[in-house]
Every structure is written in C-alpha cells, then in structure tokens.
Coordinates of C-alpha atoms in Angstrom, one line a residue:
Chain A
M1 CA -0.1 0.1 0.1
T2 CA 1.7 3.3 -1.1
L3 CA 0.8 6.5 0.2
K4 CA -0.4 7.6 -3.0
Q5 CA -3.2 4.5 -2.9
L6 CA -3.9 5.3 1.0
Q7 CA -4.5 9.1 0.3
S8 CA -6.8 8.1 -2.8
D9 CA -8.6 5.7 -0.6
F10 CA -9.1 8.1 2.3
L11 CA -10.4 10.6 -0.1
A12 CA -12.8 8.2 -1.8
N13 CA -14.0 7.5 1.7
I14 CA -14.6 10.9 3.1
S15 CA -16.0 12.3 -0.3
S16 CA -18.1 9.5 -1.5
L17 CA -21.7 9.8 -1.0
D18 CA -22.7 6.6 -2.8
M19 CA -22.5 4.4 0.5
L20 CA -23.5 1.0 -1.0
N21 CA -21.0 1.2 -3.8
S22 CA -18.4 2.3 -1.3
A23 CA -19.3 -0.1 1.6
E24 CA -16.4 -2.5 0.7
N25 CA -14.0 0.4 0.1
K26 CA -14.8 1.8 3.3
R27 CA -14.4 -1.7 5.1
N28 CA -11.1 -2.1 3.3
F29 CA -10.1 1.5 4.3
T30 CA -11.1 1.3 8.1
D31 CA -9.0 -2.0 8.4
R32 CA -6.0 0.1 8.1
L33 CA -7.1 2.2 11.0
C34 CA -6.1 1.7 14.6
Q35 CA -8.6 1.0 17.3
Q36 CA -8.0 3.4 19.9
G37 CA -10.4 4.1 23.0
N38 CA -14.2 4.1 22.9
I39 CA -14.7 5.1 19.2
T40 CA -14.5 2.7 16.3
P41 CA -12.4 3.4 13.2
D42 CA -15.7 3.9 11.4
Q43 CA -16.9 6.8 13.9
R44 CA -13.5 8.3 13.4
L45 CA -13.7 8.3 9.7
S46 CA -17.3 9.8 10.1
I47 CA -15.7 12.8 11.7
Y48 CA -13.7 13.7 8.5
Q49 CA -16.7 12.7 6.3
N50 CA -19.0 15.2 8.3
A51 CA -16.3 17.9 8.3
Y52 CA -15.9 17.5 4.5
K53 CA -19.6 18.0 3.8
A54 CA -20.0 21.0 6.4
R55 CA -17.1 22.7 5.0
L56 CA -18.4 22.9 1.5
C57 CA -21.9 23.5 2.6
S58 CA -20.5 26.5 4.6
V59 CA -19.1 27.9 1.5
I60 CA -22.3 27.6 -0.3
D61 CA -24.1 29.1 2.7
S62 CA -21.7 32.1 2.8
D63 CA -21.7 32.7 -0.7
F64 CA -25.5 32.4 -1.2
P65 CA -26.9 34.0 2.2
N66 CA -30.6 34.1 0.7
L67 CA -30.8 31.1 -1.6
G68 CA -31.6 28.7 1.4
K69 CA -34.2 31.2 2.9
L70 CA -36.0 31.4 -0.5
I71 CA -36.2 27.5 -1.1
G72 CA -36.3 26.1 2.1
D73 CA -34.0 23.5 3.9
D74 CA -35.9 20.6 2.1
L75 CA -34.8 21.8 -1.0
Y76 CA -31.5 23.6 -0.2
N77 CA -29.8 20.7 1.6
P78 CA -30.1 18.2 -1.3
L79 CA -29.1 21.3 -3.7
C80 CA -26.1 21.6 -1.7
Q81 CA -25.3 17.8 -1.5
A82 CA -25.9 17.3 -5.2
Y83 CA -23.4 20.4 -6.2
I84 CA -20.7 18.9 -3.8
N85 CA -21.0 15.5 -5.5
A86 CA -21.0 17.2 -9.0
F87 CA -18.2 19.7 -8.6
P88 CA -15.4 18.6 -6.4
S89 CA -13.1 21.3 -5.3
E90 CA -10.0 21.4 -7.3
S91 CA -8.1 24.5 -6.1
P92 CA -6.5 25.4 -2.7
S93 CA -8.9 28.4 -2.3
L94 CA -12.6 28.1 -1.9
N95 CA -13.1 31.6 -3.4
N96 CA -14.6 30.2 -6.7
Y97 CA -16.1 27.0 -5.4
C98 CA -19.4 28.2 -6.1
A99 CA -18.9 29.6 -9.7
Q100 CA -20.8 26.8 -11.3
L101 CA -23.8 27.0 -9.0
P102 CA -26.0 29.3 -10.9
K103 CA -25.6 27.2 -14.3
F104 CA -26.0 24.0 -12.0
I105 CA -29.1 25.4 -10.5
S106 CA -30.7 26.2 -13.8
Q107 CA -30.1 22.4 -14.9
Y108 CA -31.1 20.8 -11.3
A109 CA -34.4 18.9 -11.8
P110 CA -36.2 19.8 -8.7
L111 CA -35.6 23.7 -9.2
K112 CA -34.8 24.3 -13.0
K113 CA -38.4 25.2 -13.7
H114 CA -38.4 28.1 -11.0
T115 CA -36.8 31.0 -12.7
I116 CA -36.8 33.0 -9.3
T117 CA -34.4 30.4 -8.0
T118 CA -32.1 30.7 -11.0
E119 CA -32.2 34.3 -11.1
L120 CA -31.5 34.9 -7.4
C121 CA -28.6 32.4 -7.5
D122 CA -27.1 34.2 -10.4
F123 CA -27.5 37.8 -8.6
E124 CA -26.0 36.4 -5.4
W125 CA -23.1 35.0 -7.2
Q126 CA -22.5 38.3 -9.2
L127 CA -22.5 40.2 -5.9
R128 CA -20.0 37.8 -4.9
T129 CA -17.8 38.3 -7.9
S130 CA -18.1 41.9 -8.0
F131 CA -17.0 42.0 -4.1
D132 CA -13.6 40.2 -4.8
A133 CA -12.9 41.9 -8.3
K134 CA -9.5 43.4 -9.1
D135 CA -9.3 47.0 -8.1
S136 CA -9.8 49.5 -10.9
N137 CA -8.9 53.3 -11.2
A138 CA -12.3 55.1 -12.0
L139 CA -12.2 57.0 -14.9
T140 CA -13.1 60.8 -13.9
V141 CA -14.7 63.7 -15.5
E142 CA -11.5 65.7 -15.3
Y143 CA -9.9 63.0 -17.4
L144 CA -12.5 63.0 -19.9
Q145 CA -12.2 66.7 -20.3
T146 CA -8.7 66.5 -21.3
V147 CA -9.7 64.4 -24.4
P148 CA -9.5 66.7 -27.6
S149 CA -13.0 67.3 -29.3
D150 CA -11.9 65.5 -32.5
Q151 CA -11.0 62.4 -30.6
W152 CA -14.4 61.9 -29.0
P153 CA -16.3 60.0 -32.2
N154 CA -13.5 57.3 -31.7
L155 CA -13.4 57.1 -28.1
T156 CA -13.9 53.6 -26.3
F157 CA -14.6 52.9 -22.8
K158 CA -13.4 50.4 -20.3
F159 CA -15.6 49.0 -17.5
T160 CA -14.2 48.3 -13.8
H161 CA -13.5 44.7 -13.1
G162 CA -16.4 43.0 -11.5
F163 CA -18.9 45.1 -13.8
A164 CA -21.9 43.2 -14.9
I165 CA -25.2 43.5 -16.5
K166 CA -28.0 41.1 -15.7
Y167 CA -31.4 40.7 -17.1
Y168 CA -34.1 39.2 -14.8
S169 CA -37.6 38.3 -15.7
M170 CA -38.8 38.4 -12.1
N171 CA -38.5 40.9 -9.3
T172 CA -35.4 39.1 -8.4
V173 CA -33.7 41.9 -6.8
E174 CA -36.7 42.9 -4.7
V175 CA -37.2 39.2 -3.5
W176 CA -33.4 39.2 -2.7
K177 CA -33.8 42.4 -0.3
A178 CA -36.7 40.9 1.4
L179 CA -35.0 37.9 2.1
N180 CA -31.9 39.9 3.1
N181 CA -34.2 41.6 5.8
D182 CA -35.6 38.1 6.7
E183 CA -39.0 39.3 5.3
Q184 CA -41.3 37.3 3.2
P185 CA -41.0 38.1 -0.3
E186 CA -43.7 38.5 -2.8
L187 CA -42.7 36.7 -6.1
Q188 CA -43.7 38.6 -9.3
K189 CA -43.4 38.0 -13.1
L190 CA -42.2 41.2 -14.9
D191 CA -43.9 41.9 -18.3
V192 CA -40.4 42.6 -19.7
P193 CA -37.0 41.6 -18.0
Q194 CA -35.4 44.4 -16.1
A195 CA -31.7 45.5 -16.6
W196 CA -29.6 45.5 -13.4
V197 CA -26.0 46.8 -13.4
I198 CA -23.7 45.3 -10.8
W199 CA -20.3 46.4 -9.8
R200 CA -18.1 47.3 -7.0
Q201 CA -17.4 51.3 -6.2
G202 CA -14.5 51.5 -4.0
L203 CA -14.9 48.7 -1.4
V204 CA -18.8 48.6 -1.6
T205 CA -20.7 46.5 -4.0
Q206 CA -23.5 48.3 -5.6
Y207 CA -26.4 47.4 -8.1
I208 CA -29.0 49.7 -9.6
S209 CA -31.8 49.2 -12.3
V210 CA -31.3 50.7 -15.7
P211 CA -33.8 51.6 -18.4
V212 CA -33.5 49.5 -21.6
D213 CA -31.5 52.1 -23.7
E214 CA -29.0 52.5 -21.2
A215 CA -28.7 48.8 -20.7
Y216 CA -28.1 48.5 -24.4
L217 CA -25.5 51.2 -24.6
L218 CA -23.7 49.7 -21.6
E219 CA -23.6 46.4 -23.4
A220 CA -22.3 48.0 -26.6
A221 CA -19.8 50.0 -25.0
Q222 CA -18.3 47.0 -23.2
E223 CA -18.1 45.1 -26.6
G224 CA -16.0 48.2 -27.6
H225 CA -18.4 50.5 -29.7
C226 CA -17.0 53.8 -29.9
F227 CA -18.7 56.9 -28.6
E228 CA -20.1 57.9 -32.2
S229 CA -21.5 54.3 -32.7
L230 CA -23.1 54.5 -29.3
C231 CA -24.6 57.9 -30.3
E232 CA -26.2 56.2 -33.4
L233 CA -27.4 53.4 -31.4
L234 CA -29.5 55.7 -29.4
L235 CA -31.6 56.8 -32.4
E236 CA -33.4 53.7 -31.7
W237 CA -35.2 55.3 -28.6
W238 CA -34.3 59.0 -29.0
P239 CA -35.0 61.6 -31.7
E240 CA -31.6 62.6 -33.7
E241 CA -32.1 66.2 -31.9
R242 CA -32.0 64.6 -28.2
V243 CA -29.2 62.0 -28.7
P244 CA -26.3 64.2 -27.9
E245 CA -27.9 65.1 -24.7
R246 CA -29.0 61.8 -23.8
A247 CA -25.6 60.3 -24.7
F248 CA -23.7 62.9 -22.4
H249 CA -26.3 62.3 -19.7
L250 CA -25.6 58.6 -19.7
L251 CA -21.8 59.0 -19.9
Q252 CA -21.9 61.4 -16.7
H253 CA -24.2 59.0 -15.0
W254 CA -21.6 56.0 -15.6
L255 CA -19.0 58.1 -14.4
Q256 CA -20.8 59.4 -11.3
L257 CA -21.4 55.7 -10.4
G258 CA -17.7 54.7 -11.1
L259 CA -18.7 52.2 -13.7
L260 CA -15.7 53.4 -16.2
S261 CA -12.0 52.7 -15.6
Q262 CA -9.1 54.5 -16.9
Chain B
M1 CA 19.4 25.5 -3.6
L2 CA 18.4 26.8 -0.3
A3 CA 21.0 29.1 1.4
P4 CA 22.3 27.8 4.9
L5 CA 19.5 28.7 7.3
D6 CA 22.0 30.6 9.7
K7 CA 22.2 33.1 6.8
Q8 CA 18.6 33.6 6.3
L9 CA 16.9 33.5 9.7
P10 CA 18.3 34.8 13.0
Y11 CA 17.1 31.6 15.1
S12 CA 19.1 28.9 13.4
N13 CA 22.0 29.8 15.7
G14 CA 20.1 29.5 18.8
H15 CA 18.7 32.9 19.0
K16 CA 14.8 32.4 18.4
P17 CA 12.8 35.6 17.6
F18 CA 10.3 36.4 20.3
H19 CA 7.5 38.5 19.3
G20 CA 5.1 38.5 21.9
F21 CA 1.5 37.9 21.9
G22 CA -0.8 37.7 18.9
L23 CA -4.2 37.1 17.6
G24 CA -5.4 35.3 14.3
L25 CA -6.8 37.8 12.2
R26 CA -10.4 37.2 10.9
P27 CA -12.6 39.4 9.0
E28 CA -15.1 39.6 11.8
Y29 CA -12.5 41.6 13.6
Y30 CA -11.1 44.0 11.0
Q31 CA -13.2 47.0 11.9
D32 CA -12.7 46.7 15.7
I33 CA -8.8 46.3 15.6
I34 CA -8.7 49.2 12.8
E35 CA -10.8 51.4 15.1
Q36 CA -9.3 50.4 18.4
E37 CA -5.9 49.6 17.4
P38 CA -5.6 47.2 20.5
K39 CA -2.1 46.4 22.1
L40 CA -1.4 43.2 20.2
D41 CA 2.4 42.5 19.4
W42 CA 1.5 41.0 15.9
L43 CA -1.1 39.2 13.8
E44 CA -1.4 36.0 12.0
I45 CA -3.2 36.1 8.7
I46 CA -4.7 33.4 6.9
S47 CA -2.6 33.6 3.6
E48 CA -5.7 32.3 1.3
N49 CA -8.0 34.8 2.3
Y50 CA -5.7 37.3 0.4
L51 CA -5.1 35.3 -2.6
V52 CA -7.6 37.5 -4.3
D53 CA -7.6 40.1 -7.1
G54 CA -8.6 43.0 -5.1
G55 CA -11.3 44.6 -2.8
K56 CA -11.8 44.6 0.9
P57 CA -9.2 41.9 1.8
L58 CA -6.5 43.6 0.2
Y59 CA -7.3 46.9 1.5
F60 CA -7.6 45.7 5.0
L61 CA -4.3 43.9 4.7
D62 CA -2.4 47.1 3.9
Q63 CA -4.1 48.7 7.0
F64 CA -3.2 45.9 9.4
K65 CA 0.4 45.7 7.6
E66 CA 0.9 49.5 8.6
R67 CA 0.1 48.7 12.2
Y68 CA 1.2 45.5 13.2
P69 CA 3.8 42.9 12.3
L70 CA 2.2 39.8 10.3
A71 CA 2.9 36.3 10.3
M72 CA 1.5 34.3 7.3
H73 CA -0.5 31.1 7.9
G74 CA -1.6 28.8 5.1
V75 CA -4.0 26.0 4.7
G76 CA -3.6 25.3 0.9
M77 CA 0.2 24.1 0.4
N78 CA -0.9 20.7 0.7
I79 CA 2.6 19.6 1.8
A80 CA 2.1 15.9 2.3
S81 CA 0.0 15.2 -0.5
T82 CA 1.1 12.6 -3.5
D83 CA 0.0 15.0 -6.2
S84 CA 2.6 17.4 -7.8
L85 CA 3.3 20.5 -5.9
N86 CA 1.0 23.2 -6.9
F87 CA 3.4 26.1 -8.2
N88 CA 0.6 28.2 -9.2
Y89 CA -0.6 28.3 -5.7
L90 CA 3.2 28.6 -4.5
S91 CA 3.7 31.4 -7.1
E92 CA 0.6 33.4 -5.8
L93 CA 1.7 32.9 -2.2
K94 CA 5.3 34.1 -3.0
K95 CA 3.7 37.4 -4.4
L96 CA 1.7 37.6 -1.2
I97 CA 5.2 37.1 0.8
N98 CA 7.0 39.7 -1.0
H99 CA 3.9 42.2 -0.3
V100 CA 3.4 41.6 3.2
K101 CA 7.1 40.8 4.2
P102 CA 5.8 38.6 7.1
L103 CA 7.9 37.4 10.2
W104 CA 7.4 34.1 8.8
V105 CA 5.6 31.9 6.5
S106 CA 3.7 28.7 7.8
D107 CA 1.4 25.7 6.7
H108 CA 0.4 22.5 8.2
C109 CA 2.0 19.2 8.4
C110 CA -0.6 17.3 6.4
W111 CA -2.5 16.9 2.9
T112 CA -5.6 18.4 1.9
G113 CA -6.3 16.8 -1.3
V114 CA -5.1 14.1 -4.1
N115 CA -5.9 13.5 -7.6
S116 CA -6.7 17.3 -8.0
H117 CA -9.6 17.1 -5.6
N118 CA -9.1 19.2 -2.6
T119 CA -11.0 18.5 0.6
H120 CA -10.0 22.0 2.3
D121 CA -9.6 19.9 5.4
L122 CA -6.3 19.1 7.1
L123 CA -5.8 15.2 6.7
P124 CA -3.5 13.1 8.7
L125 CA -1.1 10.5 7.3
P126 CA 1.0 7.4 8.7
F127 CA 4.0 8.4 10.9
N128 CA 6.7 6.3 9.0
E129 CA 9.6 6.4 6.8
E130 CA 7.9 6.4 3.6
S131 CA 6.0 9.7 4.9
I132 CA 9.1 11.4 6.3
K133 CA 10.9 10.9 2.9
H134 CA 8.0 12.3 0.9
I135 CA 7.4 15.4 3.0
V136 CA 11.0 16.1 3.6
S137 CA 11.7 16.3 -0.1
R138 CA 8.4 18.5 -0.4
I139 CA 9.4 20.9 2.0
R140 CA 12.9 21.2 0.7
Q141 CA 11.2 22.0 -2.9
I142 CA 8.9 24.4 -1.4
Q143 CA 11.4 26.3 0.9
D144 CA 13.9 26.5 -2.4
Y145 CA 11.0 27.9 -4.4
L146 CA 10.0 30.6 -1.6
E147 CA 13.6 31.2 -0.9
Q148 CA 12.9 31.1 3.0
P149 CA 12.5 28.6 5.6
I150 CA 8.9 27.6 6.7
L151 CA 7.2 26.6 9.7
I152 CA 5.1 23.5 9.7
E153 CA 2.2 22.9 12.3
N154 CA 1.2 19.8 14.0
L155 CA -2.2 18.7 13.1
S156 CA -5.3 17.9 15.2
S157 CA -6.5 14.4 14.1
Y158 CA -9.3 11.8 14.6
L159 CA -7.6 8.6 13.3
S160 CA -4.2 7.1 13.0
F161 CA -2.9 4.3 10.7
K162 CA -1.8 0.8 11.6
T163 CA 1.2 1.6 9.3
S164 CA 2.7 4.3 11.7
D165 CA 5.5 3.4 13.5
M166 CA 6.8 6.1 15.5
P167 CA 5.1 8.8 17.6
E168 CA 4.0 12.0 16.2
W169 CA 6.6 14.2 17.9
E170 CA 9.5 11.8 16.7
F171 CA 7.9 12.2 13.2
L172 CA 7.5 15.8 13.1
T173 CA 11.3 16.4 14.6
R174 CA 12.7 14.0 12.0
I175 CA 10.9 16.1 9.3
C176 CA 12.2 19.4 10.7
E177 CA 15.8 18.2 11.2
E178 CA 15.8 16.9 7.7
A179 CA 14.1 19.3 5.7
D180 CA 15.6 22.2 7.9
C181 CA 12.3 23.7 8.6
Y182 CA 10.6 25.0 11.8
L183 CA 7.8 24.3 13.8
L184 CA 4.5 26.1 14.7
L185 CA 3.7 24.1 17.7
D186 CA -0.1 24.1 18.4
I187 CA -0.7 23.5 22.1
N188 CA -4.3 22.7 21.7
N189 CA -3.7 20.3 18.9
I190 CA -1.3 18.3 21.3
Y191 CA -4.0 18.2 23.8
V192 CA -6.6 17.2 21.5
N193 CA -4.4 14.3 19.8
S194 CA -3.3 13.2 23.4
R195 CA -7.1 12.6 24.2
N196 CA -8.0 11.0 20.7
H197 CA -5.0 8.9 20.5
S198 CA -4.3 8.0 24.1
F199 CA -0.7 9.4 24.7
E200 CA 0.8 11.5 27.5
P201 CA 0.9 15.3 26.1
L202 CA 3.9 15.9 28.2
D203 CA 6.0 13.3 26.2
Y204 CA 5.0 15.3 23.1
I205 CA 6.3 18.4 24.4
Q206 CA 9.5 16.9 25.7
G207 CA 10.2 15.0 22.4
I208 CA 10.2 18.1 20.6
P209 CA 13.5 20.1 20.0
K210 CA 13.5 23.6 21.6
K211 CA 15.6 25.1 18.8
R212 CA 12.9 24.2 16.0
V213 CA 9.7 25.7 17.8
I214 CA 9.1 29.3 16.5
Q215 CA 5.3 30.0 17.3
H216 CA 2.6 28.4 19.3
H217 CA -1.1 28.4 18.7
L218 CA -3.7 28.4 21.4
A219 CA -7.4 27.6 20.9
G220 CA -10.7 26.0 22.3
H221 CA -12.0 22.7 21.3
A222 CA -15.2 20.5 21.7
D223 CA -15.0 17.8 24.3
H224 CA -17.0 15.0 23.4
G225 CA -16.1 12.6 26.2
D226 CA -14.6 9.7 24.1
Y227 CA -13.0 12.1 21.7
I228 CA -12.2 15.9 21.1
I229 CA -12.9 18.1 18.0
D230 CA -10.6 20.9 17.4
T231 CA -13.5 23.5 16.8
H232 CA -11.5 27.0 17.5
D233 CA -15.0 28.1 18.7
A234 CA -14.7 28.5 22.4
P235 CA -12.4 29.8 25.0
I236 CA -8.8 27.9 25.6
T237 CA -9.3 25.1 28.3
S238 CA -7.8 25.2 31.5
S239 CA -6.1 21.8 30.4
V240 CA -4.5 23.4 27.5
L241 CA -3.4 26.3 29.4
T242 CA -1.7 24.0 31.8
L243 CA 0.0 22.3 28.9
Y244 CA 1.0 25.8 27.6
K245 CA 2.7 26.4 30.9
Q246 CA 4.5 23.1 30.7
A247 CA 5.7 24.0 27.0
L248 CA 6.9 27.3 28.4
E249 CA 9.0 25.7 31.0
H250 CA 10.3 23.4 28.3
F251 CA 10.8 25.8 25.4
G252 CA 11.2 29.2 26.9
P253 CA 9.7 32.1 25.3
V254 CA 7.9 31.5 21.9
S255 CA 5.8 33.8 20.1
V256 CA 2.3 32.9 20.9
M257 CA -1.2 33.7 19.5
I258 CA -4.9 32.6 19.9
E259 CA -7.0 31.4 17.1
R260 CA -10.7 31.8 16.9
D261 CA -12.5 30.7 13.9
D262 CA -16.3 30.4 15.0
N263 CA -18.7 31.5 17.7
F264 CA -16.9 34.8 17.5
P265 CA -16.9 36.7 21.0
Q266 CA -16.3 40.4 21.1
L267 CA -12.8 41.6 20.5
N268 CA -12.4 42.5 23.9
E269 CA -13.0 39.0 25.3
L270 CA -10.2 37.7 23.1
L271 CA -7.8 40.4 24.7
I272 CA -8.6 39.3 28.1
E273 CA -7.8 35.6 27.1
L274 CA -4.8 36.9 25.6
D275 CA -3.8 38.7 29.0
T276 CA -4.4 35.3 30.5
V277 CA -1.6 33.8 28.5
R278 CA 0.5 36.6 29.2
E279 CA 0.1 36.2 32.9
I280 CA 1.0 32.4 32.4
F281 CA 4.1 33.7 30.4
N282 CA 5.2 36.0 33.1
D283 CA 4.6 33.7 35.9
V284 CA 7.1 31.1 34.1
Q285 CA 9.6 33.7 33.0
S286 CA 9.9 35.3 36.5
R287 CA 10.8 31.9 38.0

C-alpha cells in the first residue's frame, strides 16, 4: 500500500456519497486504522466525512446567503449535496468554489422550472464576484475633459473589473432584498425583463436597475463600440436632436457611479 | 538550492525571535482592530484570504500591515499530498510574501487533497519512513521556491494508521531536522491528539527539540468525552493552558497567539484571554 493509494482511498471514503457502492472500500480503509479508546474506526472516519460536507456547505451558505431562505431546507440541503457531488473542489482556495452553482441550479431537476431560484442564485453570485474583483482606477470627468474634441467620436470605454449587466424576468432583486431583511418575499413575473447593473465602487458592491436604452448602450460600450457608434444606437429610442443630450447624460451617470475605468 | 539557514534567519544559531502575543486575524475583527488598535504584538493572517484580485481583503491587509507585524499562515500548501506540488499556488503565495514581508510563513504538516480533488480539510497520514521521505523532499522544494524556511504546524487528528511506527513528535522532529524547517507547535492540537490517540501530552512536548519551535497556537476545542474536536469556537480550556505552561517551561519564550474561527466573541473577550496567556508567560519567566 503506497502513500498515494492510501490518500486516494481516504479521499474516496470521505467524499463518496454512494454508500452502497463504497461499503467494501470503506471496510478496506477502516481495516487500516487503529482501534483506539471507545470510538471505532468507522466513527473516526465519519468525523472527516461530516467535516468535508459541512465545510463545502458552509461555503455555499456564505456565498448564497439568501438562496436557502428562498427554497427552504428541504430543497436547499439536497441541492448543496448534489452540487458537492458534481463539483469537487480542485483549487487550494474556496473563493471560486461556487462559480458553477448558477448554471448547475438552472439544470437541477427539482428547481430548474423555478426562474426565481436561478435568477436569485445568479444575482448572489454576481454580488460575490464583484466584491472580490480586481481593483480599478475609476475614470473621472476631469480625465475625459482632457480628450481633444476631434477624438471623441472614436473614444471607447473600459469598465471596472467586476462590472456586469444582468436581465431578470422576475422581481429578483426585490425578492433578494426581502430575504436579506428576513421578510417574506412576494414573487412577481415582470412583463419585460429588467436590466440590472452590478459593480463595486471602492469597497462597496452596488447594484441599480437601468432603463432599456442605457442597458443596451452599456452592453455596446462593453463590446468596444466607440462614442459615435453609441450615439447612433441611441437613435432607436431617441429623436436625433436629443441623442447628444442623452448620450452625455448617460456618460455622466456612468462616471458618477464609477462604472468606467481608466 | 536553499541558502544555509543561519544566513537566512536569526534563529538557527540558537537565537529565536520572540514577538510576544498575537491574535489570528479574521474578517469579523477587521473593523474593531482598525478602530481600537488594541495592544497586540503581532497578527497572524490566513494567507488564502488574501490570494484574491482585489477588494476589501487586500485593502484591509494593507491597513493591518501598517499597524502590526504580520505572520502568514496557510491551509493550501498541501505539503504531504502525493499530487505534484502546486506551483501556481506557490507563485501566488510568493507574491503575497513579497507584499506582506511577514515575520514567517507557515502551513500544516498534512495533506488537503489528492488526484486534483481538494477536501479543504487537514488530513493525517501515517507516521513512518515513507511519509517522512516524501514530506522532507516536498518541504525542501517549497523552501527553495519560496527562498525561505517555512514553519510546519502539527495537526489535530481523529484517526491514526496501523502503518505508523513512531510517535507523532518523533515524526515531526525528523521532518524538521531533515528538511531544515521549523515548527509552529499548536498546544491545543497536542492536547486534542493526546485524548484522541491516548498518549501523554508532556511526552510530546519533551520530545520536540527546542531550537525548532518558533510559534505556538492556542485555541479552544469541543470535548465529546470519548473524543475531542478541534473547533476553535470556544475559549482555551484550563487543560490546554496547563499544557502551555509546561511548554513554556520546556521551550522558553515562543511567540504565541490565539486562534478563533467560529462563535466569535467581542474582540475584548479575546484580548482578556490573551492577557491570561501573558500572565502565564510572565509567571513562568519570572521564576
């Protein structure tokens, strides 16, 4: 028995949840453990089994503080277990352990039909992602004032790390707020999806809803459209004579919020 | 290759640094420590908490760095794993070391995962020649890469292997001597293991060479009668404080700190607990 084999067997025994399949493996492994005091090798092994599950569940709890409140323990606990089974951690850090949960939950049979669950999970993960995003130097009005007027049409924009636009077809953020205050949420399907911008301003994670033209422009700016092109896109919502005013208003708004970076 | 230890650290020639009394830095206490600037000689950070791109953790890290000496303590080195060393992790750790300029860097004498599957738990292994050879080789590679010696911490454990053929203290001593590394000796873990594996904790203390011990951890645990779980969620027990006193008598002054990882009390309660540790220290030193 090599150290490699022993570690592989130990790992299989603490992370495996198919107890029928692992019964023989478990017996083989516990046969290698010392009998000490009043607790059996099986009980000793179970301390590690419990710790493994508890540790990963606590990471999910921490990254999704309101998901469990929304769906209740009867659905939440099996969901955590299923995720832990499907996604063993492969990194020394647990920072991104839950990165696949929003996608996982959208395909998880007991919940996939419940849009609010998928959207709330997505929103909580985005808050977490923005919170830990790399620091950015926010673009200032003063900096933009130094840009010569002939360069404005070709001006493109960079967004702060952790910036994201999300579209939710339910009153997801209101539900999240209610849950966060330990209140009973009222679920509501929206007529059209609402755009939300999520980002980190300084050390604080922020989120706001934005109207459809602003969301469209933010996405276009993110894709690298220049200022002139962004103005042209506004023609879909605004008469030509009002486009410059709207474009500068939006730009000013983004600067005030700290969405743009140098 | 690693430069001779006596050229890197002042403590290899018998002069061990003593940095006094510290606390494990946890996010729950960030604001209080910044605002109150309590009388703490040093803080121990969990390295992995700061291996992030940006945001609050790194902001606060710089705040604490300005105020206190910092030691770096990790849980992700996976020293005893039979997987290849994770040089991506070590590279990130080295960047953090260069930024923090810590008193020292430590991790656990254990494995946390294998076959690229990380359990994020501190897992034991047999105390035998095969394990020693494996761990010594890994620590030497890690120290070469980090360009400094590391401290390894003794583990709390709940099972032991029939293939172990030496006591834990002999196992650790052999590793430290052969890898030229140092020890972060957790007094609570010695007590926990003494109860879980039925040995005399003073034998453990007396079996460790003084020159290798650079830091102590103290923490609370949960006593379930037949076994103890190392929970770090309660005050240090009187049994552990007694063992700490015996450790002081054997090792002399060693930098010491309290770890608290759950059921967090007010900061002031931890500071009072640290005062108790100081009193024990002063009592032993004044004899």
